[in-house]
PDB file of C-alpha atoms in Angstrom:
ATOM      1  CA  SER A 231     -83.597  58.054 211.987  1.00  0.00           C
ATOM      2  CA  MET A 232     -81.307  57.823 215.007  1.00  0.00           C
ATOM      3  CA  LYS A 233     -84.197  56.576 217.150  1.00  0.00           C
ATOM      4  CA  HIS A 234     -84.687  53.736 214.698  1.00  0.00           C
ATOM      5  CA  LEU A 235     -80.969  52.857 214.883  1.00  0.00           C
ATOM      6  CA  GLU A 236     -80.901  53.119 218.668  1.00  0.00           C
ATOM      7  CA  LYS A 237     -83.785  50.681 218.916  1.00  0.00           C
ATOM      8  CA  LEU A 238     -82.090  48.261 216.528  1.00  0.00           C
ATOM      9  CA  THR A 239     -78.743  48.230 218.298  1.00  0.00           C
ATOM     10  CA  ARG A 240     -80.402  46.588 221.293  1.00  0.00           C
ATOM     11  CA  LYS A 241     -80.708  43.366 219.279  1.00  0.00           C
ATOM     12  CA  HIS A 242     -77.631  41.183 219.109  1.00  0.00           C
ATOM     13  CA  LEU A 243     -75.995  40.006 215.928  1.00  0.00           C
ATOM     14  CA  GLY A 244     -74.288  37.099 217.691  1.00  0.00           C
ATOM     15  CA  GLU A 245     -77.601  35.615 218.783  1.00  0.00           C
ATOM     16  CA  LEU A 246     -78.988  35.933 215.260  1.00  0.00           C
ATOM     17  CA  LEU A 247     -76.008  34.087 213.744  1.00  0.00           C
ATOM     18  CA  LEU A 248     -76.359  31.434 216.438  1.00  0.00           C
ATOM     19  CA  ASP A 249     -80.095  31.023 215.759  1.00  0.00           C
ATOM     20  CA  ASP A 250     -79.384  30.702 212.032  1.00  0.00           C
ATOM     21  CA  GLY A 251     -76.865  27.941 212.757  1.00  0.00           C
ATOM     22  CA  LEU A 252     -74.006  29.940 211.223  1.00  0.00           C
ATOM     23  CA  ILE A 253     -71.855  29.820 214.355  1.00  0.00           C
ATOM     24  CA  SER A 254     -71.654  27.622 217.448  1.00  0.00           C
ATOM     25  CA  GLN A 255     -72.040  28.778 221.043  1.00  0.00           C
ATOM     26  CA  ASN A 256     -68.290  28.182 221.552  1.00  0.00           C
ATOM     27  CA  GLN A 257     -67.398  30.297 218.540  1.00  0.00           C
ATOM     28  CA  LEU A 258     -69.666  33.093 219.766  1.00  0.00           C
ATOM     29  CA  GLU A 259     -68.070  32.983 223.229  1.00  0.00           C
ATOM     30  CA  ASP A 260     -64.564  33.015 221.715  1.00  0.00           C
ATOM     31  CA  ALA A 261     -65.461  36.048 219.615  1.00  0.00           C
ATOM     32  CA  GLN A 262     -67.119  37.817 222.544  1.00  0.00           C
ATOM     33  CA  SER A 263     -64.036  37.411 224.732  1.00  0.00           C
ATOM     34  CA  GLU A 264     -61.922  38.755 221.868  1.00  0.00           C
ATOM     35  CA  GLN A 265     -64.357  41.676 221.615  1.00  0.00           C
ATOM     36  CA  LYS A 266     -63.960  42.430 225.342  1.00  0.00           C
ATOM     37  CA  LEU A 267     -60.191  42.549 224.900  1.00  0.00           C
ATOM     38  CA  THR A 268     -60.118  44.708 221.793  1.00  0.00           C
ATOM     39  CA  GLY A 269     -63.388  46.607 221.514  1.00  0.00           C
ATOM     40  CA  ASP A 270     -63.578  45.499 217.872  1.00  0.00           C
ATOM     41  CA  PRO A 271     -67.007  44.901 216.298  1.00  0.00           C
ATOM     42  CA  LEU A 272     -68.217  41.303 216.682  1.00  0.00           C
ATOM     43  CA  GLY A 273     -68.949  40.712 212.989  1.00  0.00           C
ATOM     44  CA  PRO A 274     -65.431  41.382 211.700  1.00  0.00           C
ATOM     45  CA  ILE A 275     -63.980  39.283 214.552  1.00  0.00           C
ATOM     46  CA  LEU A 276     -66.108  36.327 213.395  1.00  0.00           C
ATOM     47  CA  VAL A 277     -65.063  36.845 209.769  1.00  0.00           C
ATOM     48  CA  ASP A 278     -61.366  37.252 210.678  1.00  0.00           C
ATOM     49  CA  ALA A 279     -61.552  34.006 212.664  1.00  0.00           C
ATOM     50  CA  GLY A 280     -62.931  32.206 209.614  1.00  0.00           C
ATOM     51  CA  TYR A 281     -66.166  31.306 211.416  1.00  0.00           C
ATOM     52  CA  ILE A 282     -68.429  33.043 208.885  1.00  0.00           C
ATOM     53  CA  SER A 283     -67.899  34.562 205.435  1.00  0.00           C
ATOM     54  CA  ASP A 284     -68.184  38.271 204.803  1.00  0.00           C
ATOM     55  CA  TRP A 285     -71.326  37.449 202.773  1.00  0.00           C
ATOM     56  CA  ASP A 286     -72.831  35.725 205.855  1.00  0.00           C
ATOM     57  CA  LEU A 287     -72.041  38.816 207.899  1.00  0.00           C
ATOM     58  CA  ALA A 288     -73.447  41.312 205.375  1.00  0.00           C
ATOM     59  CA  LYS A 289     -76.621  39.287 204.933  1.00  0.00           C
ATOM     60  CA  ALA A 290     -77.138  38.929 208.689  1.00  0.00           C
ATOM     61  CA  VAL A 291     -76.515  42.633 209.398  1.00  0.00           C
ATOM     62  CA  ALA A 292     -78.735  43.813 206.528  1.00  0.00           C
ATOM     63  CA  THR A 293     -81.526  41.429 207.557  1.00  0.00           C
ATOM     64  CA  GLN A 294     -81.250  41.944 211.292  1.00  0.00           C
ATOM     65  CA  TYR A 295     -81.157  45.732 211.185  1.00  0.00           C
ATOM     66  CA  GLN A 296     -83.297  46.116 208.031  1.00  0.00           C
ATOM     67  CA  LEU A 297     -80.595  48.053 206.231  1.00  0.00           C
ATOM     68  CA  PRO A 298     -79.962  48.206 202.472  1.00  0.00           C
ATOM     69  CA  PHE A 299     -77.032  46.306 200.977  1.00  0.00           C
ATOM     70  CA  LEU A 300     -74.634  48.110 198.663  1.00  0.00           C
ATOM     71  CA  GLU A 301     -71.812  46.729 196.570  1.00  0.00           C
ATOM     72  CA  LEU A 302     -69.059  49.181 197.355  1.00  0.00           C
ATOM     73  CA  ALA A 303     -67.256  48.369 194.109  1.00  0.00           C
ATOM     74  CA  MET A 304     -70.270  49.708 192.187  1.00  0.00           C
ATOM     75  CA  PHE A 305     -70.242  53.003 194.049  1.00  0.00           C
ATOM     76  CA  SER A 306     -67.975  55.751 192.722  1.00  0.00           C
ATOM     77  CA  GLY A 307     -68.207  57.715 195.949  1.00  0.00           C
ATOM     78  CA  ASN A 308     -67.742  61.364 196.783  1.00  0.00           C
ATOM     79  CA  SER A 309     -64.212  62.252 197.788  1.00  0.00           C
ATOM     80  CA  GLU A 310     -65.081  65.773 198.930  1.00  0.00           C
ATOM     81  CA  PHE A 311     -65.442  64.815 202.566  1.00  0.00           C
ATOM     82  CA  GLY A 312     -62.145  66.385 203.472  1.00  0.00           C
ATOM     83  CA  ASP A 313     -61.093  65.506 206.985  1.00  0.00           C
ATOM     84  CA  THR A 314     -64.444  64.632 208.524  1.00  0.00           C
ATOM     85  CA  PHE A 315     -63.242  61.107 209.334  1.00  0.00           C
ATOM     86  CA  ARG A 316     -59.701  60.151 210.185  1.00  0.00           C
ATOM     87  CA  PRO A 317     -58.357  57.077 208.372  1.00  0.00           C
ATOM     88  CA  GLU A 318     -57.643  55.342 211.709  1.00  0.00           C
ATOM     89  CA  GLU A 319     -61.250  55.895 212.692  1.00  0.00           C
ATOM     90  CA  GLN A 320     -62.489  54.342 209.449  1.00  0.00           C
ATOM     91  CA  ALA A 321     -60.213  51.371 210.042  1.00  0.00           C
ATOM     92  CA  LYS A 322     -61.287  50.946 213.661  1.00  0.00           C
ATOM     93  CA  HIS A 323     -65.029  51.068 212.968  1.00  0.00           C
ATOM     94  CA  ARG A 324     -64.708  49.357 209.556  1.00  0.00           C
ATOM     95  CA  PHE A 325     -66.682  51.925 207.589  1.00  0.00           C
ATOM     96  CA  VAL A 326     -66.393  54.029 204.459  1.00  0.00           C
ATOM     97  CA  PRO A 327     -68.067  57.452 204.185  1.00  0.00           C
ATOM     98  CA  LEU A 328     -70.043  57.508 200.927  1.00  0.00           C
ATOM     99  CA  ASP A 329     -71.736  60.823 200.464  1.00  0.00           C
ATOM    100  CA  SER A 330     -73.122  63.902 202.107  1.00  0.00           C
ATOM    101  CA  LEU A 331     -76.639  64.829 201.016  1.00  0.00           C
ATOM    102  CA  GLY A 332     -78.261  67.771 202.775  1.00  0.00           C
ATOM    103  CA  SER A 333     -79.196  66.669 206.284  1.00  0.00           C
ATOM    104  CA  VAL A 334     -78.011  63.089 205.691  1.00  0.00           C
ATOM    105  CA  ILE A 335     -74.562  61.539 205.622  1.00  0.00           C
ATOM    106  CA  THR A 336     -74.284  58.046 204.147  1.00  0.00           C
ATOM    107  CA  LEU A 337     -71.829  55.459 205.453  1.00  0.00           C
ATOM    108  CA  ALA A 338     -71.086  51.917 204.304  1.00  0.00           C
ATOM    109  CA  VAL A 339     -70.401  49.473 207.139  1.00  0.00           C
ATOM    110  CA  ALA A 340     -69.642  45.762 207.540  1.00  0.00           C
ATOM    111  CA  ASP A 341     -71.242  45.612 210.979  1.00  0.00           C
ATOM    112  CA  LEU A 342     -73.504  48.101 212.733  1.00  0.00           C
ATOM    113  CA  PRO A 343     -71.281  50.658 214.504  1.00  0.00           C
ATOM    114  CA  ASP A 344     -72.029  51.310 218.159  1.00  0.00           C
ATOM    115  CA  ILE A 345     -74.554  54.015 218.907  1.00  0.00           C
ATOM    116  CA  GLU A 346     -71.945  56.301 220.553  1.00  0.00           C
ATOM    117  CA  PHE A 347     -70.057  56.372 217.281  1.00  0.00           C
ATOM    118  CA  LEU A 348     -73.238  57.181 215.313  1.00  0.00           C
ATOM    119  CA  ARG A 349     -74.064  59.963 217.778  1.00  0.00           C
ATOM    120  CA  SER A 350     -70.566  61.389 217.406  1.00  0.00           C
ATOM    121  CA  VAL A 351     -70.982  61.420 213.617  1.00  0.00           C
ATOM    122  CA  ARG A 352     -74.182  63.397 214.004  1.00  0.00           C
ATOM    123  CA  GLU A 353     -72.595  65.847 216.452  1.00  0.00           C
ATOM    124  CA  ARG A 354     -69.608  66.391 214.210  1.00  0.00           C
ATOM    125  CA  THR A 355     -71.404  66.734 210.902  1.00  0.00           C
ATOM    126  CA  GLY A 356     -74.820  68.026 211.960  1.00  0.00           C
ATOM    127  CA  GLN A 357     -76.181  65.286 209.698  1.00  0.00           C
ATOM    128  CA  THR A 358     -78.080  62.083 210.419  1.00  0.00           C
ATOM    129  CA  PRO A 359     -76.092  58.951 209.474  1.00  0.00           C
ATOM    130  CA  PHE A 360     -77.771  56.696 206.911  1.00  0.00           C
ATOM    131  CA  ILE A 361     -76.254  53.244 206.887  1.00  0.00           C
ATOM    132  CA  PHE A 362     -75.618  50.855 204.020  1.00  0.00           C
ATOM    133  CA  VAL A 363     -74.246  47.376 204.608  1.00  0.00           C
ATOM    134  CA  THR A 364     -71.383  46.185 202.445  1.00  0.00           C
ATOM    135  CA  LEU A 365     -68.842  43.354 202.447  1.00  0.00           C
ATOM    136  CA  LEU A 366     -66.027  43.532 204.990  1.00  0.00           C
ATOM    137  CA  SER A 367     -63.570  42.530 202.248  1.00  0.00           C
ATOM    138  CA  GLU A 368     -64.712  45.520 200.149  1.00  0.00           C
ATOM    139  CA  ILE A 369     -64.253  47.896 203.080  1.00  0.00           C
ATOM    140  CA  GLN A 370     -60.790  46.472 203.718  1.00  0.00           C
ATOM    141  CA  ARG A 371     -59.893  46.834 200.039  1.00  0.00           C
ATOM    142  CA  HIS A 372     -61.173  50.402 199.985  1.00  0.00           C
ATOM    143  CA  LEU A 373     -59.155  51.257 203.121  1.00  0.00           C
ATOM    144  CA  ALA A 374     -56.034  49.724 201.588  1.00  0.00           C
ATOM    145  CA  GLU A 375     -56.539  51.655 198.342  1.00  0.00           C
ATOM    146  CA  SER A 376     -57.018  54.870 200.317  1.00  0.00           C
ATOM    147  CA  GLY A 377     -53.666  54.233 201.951  1.00  0.00           C
ATOM    148  CA  VAL A 378     -55.311  53.359 205.233  1.00  0.00           C
ATOM    149  CA  THR A 379     -53.575  50.308 206.566  1.00  0.00           C
ATOM    150  CA  GLU A 380     -55.558  47.530 208.173  1.00  0.00           C
ATOM    151  CA  PRO A 381     -56.217  48.153 211.867  1.00  0.00           C
ATOM    152  CA  ALA A 382     -53.589  46.747 214.203  1.00  0.00           C
ATOM    153  CA  ALA A 383     -56.222  44.236 215.304  1.00  0.00           C
ATOM    154  CA  ALA A 384     -55.714  42.269 212.104  1.00  0.00           C
ATOM    155  CA  ALA A 385     -52.103  41.549 213.035  1.00  0.00           C
ATOM    156  CA  ARG A 386     -52.861  40.413 216.575  1.00  0.00           C
ATOM    157  CA  PRO A 387     -52.393  36.783 217.509  1.00  0.00           C
ATOM    158  CA  TRP A 388     -55.682  35.107 218.336  1.00  0.00           C
ATOM    159  CA  PRO A 389     -56.546  33.846 221.789  1.00  0.00           C
ATOM    160  CA  PRO A 390     -55.533  30.171 222.038  1.00  0.00           C
ATOM    161  CA  SER A 391     -59.156  28.962 222.047  1.00  0.00           C
ATOM    162  CA  ILE A 392     -59.817  30.531 218.647  1.00  0.00           C
ATOM    163  CA  ARG A 393     -56.518  29.381 217.174  1.00  0.00           C
ATOM    164  CA  ARG A 394     -57.127  25.834 218.382  1.00  0.00           C
ATOM    165  CA  SER A 395     -60.650  25.480 217.009  1.00  0.00           C
ATOM    166  CA  ARG A 396     -59.982  27.099 213.635  1.00  0.00           C
TER     167      ARG A 396
END
């Protein structure tokens, strides 16, 4: 339910990765300053920087938010969504719409989208979003195959601190 998701989004992925020893405090701070600049999700920033693998991210998100993991490659998908989600929007929030089932709409994500985005999905579709976690690389491949180019963020030069410590 949305209430469940709203409660979960109060926890922080960065702290979890730090506690698990997957990233350092410096790496977290680098990624957080990048996030302030761009508004990109923290998880993909950490993966793009090479600090964690997309497996690390998927495992942390699925565990932290108690969400099921799905291998996107194994899912044939339902292409009858029409224009519910613009390609740029999918690229920005790093998600792939999977299916529409009655009062539920299923989305595959690499990192938990912010609650405003989830609310907007519900307002637009009249359906409650149900979230699966998948690998960032699979989402990026799916976006590329759908003709959605990578978000501009991927082409941006990194802040010096991140470039230096890579």
